[in-house]
Amino acid sequence: MSNFSKVSVTADARVELHDKLSLTGAEISINQLPAGACVPFVHAHKQNEEIYGVLEGKGKAVIDGETVELAAGDWVRIAPAAKRQFFAAEEEGISYVCIQVKENSLEGYTMDDAAVVEG
């Protein structure tokens, strides 16, 4: 059994990587909204915060009634209870990654969790 998984992502409207990569600590999705489109629902979570990274294009998120403009290179963290909906700009689509993890679950990161090993 291998210690890694690899998958190529297509240009589908939404690709969820949980099953494709056998993820055990996060859900990651790659999302594409064409110009003028939006996610057709408002949603919130019970336990999971979401981190959104805009890969290409521009648009906006409405979070708890507040409009947040988004463009390539922007990253946004949203608390579980926040109500959110995403929109592409009228003249340009948006491509973004969404990383979903349990809020307050990170116990170690970067060098706290890493160990140098001999090759």
CSV table of C-alpha atoms in Angstrom, one decimal:
chain,number,residue,atom,x,y,z
A,1,MET,CA,0.0,0.0,0.0
A,2,SER,CA,1.3,3.4,-0.9
A,3,ASN,CA,1.7,6.4,1.4
A,4,PHE,CA,0.3,8.8,-1.1
A,5,SER,CA,-2.6,9.3,-3.5
A,6,LYS,CA,-2.6,11.3,-6.8
A,7,VAL,CA,-5.5,12.4,-9.0
A,8,SER,CA,-5.8,14.8,-11.9
A,9,VAL,CA,-8.7,17.3,-11.6
A,10,THR,CA,-10.9,18.0,-14.7
A,11,ALA,CA,-12.6,21.3,-15.4
A,12,ASP,CA,-16.0,20.0,-14.0
A,13,ALA,CA,-18.2,22.5,-12.2
A,14,ARG,CA,-17.3,20.8,-8.8
A,15,VAL,CA,-14.8,18.1,-8.0
A,16,GLU,CA,-14.7,16.7,-4.4
A,17,LEU,CA,-11.4,15.1,-3.5
A,18,HIS,CA,-12.5,13.3,-0.3
A,19,ASP,CA,-13.1,9.9,-2.0
A,20,LYS,CA,-10.7,10.4,-4.9
A,21,LEU,CA,-7.7,10.9,-2.5
A,22,SER,CA,-9.0,8.9,0.5
A,23,LEU,CA,-8.8,11.9,2.7
A,24,THR,CA,-9.2,11.3,6.5
A,25,GLY,CA,-8.9,14.8,8.0
A,26,ALA,CA,-10.3,17.3,5.5
A,27,GLU,CA,-12.6,17.7,2.5
A,28,ILE,CA,-11.3,19.6,-0.4
A,29,SER,CA,-13.3,20.6,-3.5
A,30,ILE,CA,-12.3,22.4,-6.7
A,31,ASN,CA,-15.1,24.6,-8.0
A,32,GLN,CA,-15.8,26.5,-11.2
A,33,LEU,CA,-18.6,29.0,-11.7
A,34,PRO,CA,-19.0,30.6,-15.1
A,35,ALA,CA,-19.6,34.3,-15.6
A,36,GLY,CA,-22.9,35.4,-14.0
A,37,ALA,CA,-23.5,32.0,-12.2
A,38,CYS,CA,-23.8,31.4,-8.4
A,39,VAL,CA,-23.9,28.5,-6.0
A,40,PRO,CA,-27.7,28.0,-5.9
A,41,PHE,CA,-28.1,27.9,-2.2
A,42,VAL,CA,-27.0,29.5,1.1
A,43,HIS,CA,-25.3,27.1,3.5
A,44,ALA,CA,-23.6,26.9,6.9
A,45,HIS,CA,-21.9,24.0,8.8
A,46,LYS,CA,-22.3,22.4,12.2
A,47,GLN,CA,-18.6,21.8,13.0
A,48,ASN,CA,-16.4,22.5,10.0
A,49,GLU,CA,-14.7,25.8,9.1
A,50,GLU,CA,-14.1,26.4,5.4
A,51,ILE,CA,-11.0,28.0,3.8
A,52,TYR,CA,-11.6,29.3,0.2
A,53,GLY,CA,-8.8,30.2,-2.1
A,54,VAL,CA,-9.5,31.9,-5.4
A,55,LEU,CA,-7.4,30.3,-8.2
A,56,GLU,CA,-8.7,32.3,-11.2
A,57,GLY,CA,-11.2,35.0,-12.0
A,58,LYS,CA,-13.3,37.1,-9.7
A,59,GLY,CA,-16.7,37.2,-8.0
A,60,LYS,CA,-18.0,37.6,-4.5
A,61,ALA,CA,-19.2,35.8,-1.4
A,62,VAL,CA,-22.1,36.9,0.7
A,63,ILE,CA,-21.2,35.9,4.3
A,64,ASP,CA,-23.8,36.6,7.0
A,65,GLY,CA,-25.3,39.3,4.8
A,66,GLU,CA,-21.9,41.0,4.1
A,67,THR,CA,-20.6,41.1,0.5
A,68,VAL,CA,-16.9,40.2,0.2
A,69,GLU,CA,-15.3,40.9,-3.2
A,70,LEU,CA,-13.0,38.1,-4.4
A,71,ALA,CA,-10.2,37.9,-7.0
A,72,ALA,CA,-7.5,35.5,-7.9
A,73,GLY,CA,-5.0,35.2,-5.0
A,74,ASP,CA,-7.6,35.9,-2.3
A,75,TRP,CA,-8.1,33.5,0.6
A,76,VAL,CA,-11.0,33.6,3.1
A,77,ARG,CA,-11.7,31.6,6.2
A,78,ILE,CA,-15.3,31.2,7.2
A,79,ALA,CA,-16.5,30.0,10.6
A,80,PRO,CA,-18.9,27.0,10.7
A,81,ALA,CA,-22.1,28.9,11.7
A,82,ALA,CA,-21.7,31.7,9.1
A,83,LYS,CA,-24.2,31.7,6.3
A,84,ARG,CA,-22.5,31.8,2.9
A,85,GLN,CA,-23.1,31.9,-0.8
A,86,PHE,CA,-20.7,32.4,-3.7
A,87,PHE,CA,-21.2,34.2,-7.0
A,88,ALA,CA,-19.0,34.7,-10.2
A,89,ALA,CA,-18.7,38.2,-11.6
A,90,GLU,CA,-21.1,39.0,-14.3
A,91,GLU,CA,-18.3,39.4,-16.9
A,92,GLU,CA,-15.9,36.7,-15.7
A,93,GLY,CA,-16.1,33.3,-14.1
A,94,ILE,CA,-14.4,32.2,-10.9
A,95,SER,CA,-12.4,29.1,-10.0
A,96,TYR,CA,-11.7,28.3,-6.3
A,97,VAL,CA,-10.6,25.6,-3.9
A,98,CYS,CA,-12.6,25.0,-0.7
A,99,ILE,CA,-10.8,23.2,2.2
A,100,GLN,CA,-13.2,22.0,4.9
A,101,VAL,CA,-11.8,21.0,8.3
A,102,LYS,CA,-13.2,20.6,11.8
A,103,GLU,CA,-12.9,23.9,13.6
A,104,ASN,CA,-10.2,24.0,16.4
A,105,SER,CA,-8.9,20.6,15.5
A,106,LEU,CA,-5.3,21.6,14.5
A,107,GLU,CA,-2.9,20.5,17.2
A,108,GLY,CA,0.4,20.9,15.4
A,109,TYR,CA,1.5,22.4,12.1
A,110,THR,CA,4.6,22.9,10.0
A,111,MET,CA,7.7,22.3,12.1
A,112,ASP,CA,5.7,21.2,15.2
A,113,ASP,CA,4.3,18.3,13.2
A,114,ALA,CA,7.2,17.6,10.9
A,115,ALA,CA,10.2,15.3,11.5
A,116,VAL,CA,13.4,15.2,9.5
A,117,VAL,CA,14.1,11.6,8.4
A,118,GLU,CA,17.1,10.0,6.9
A,119,GLY,CA,16.6,9.0,3.2
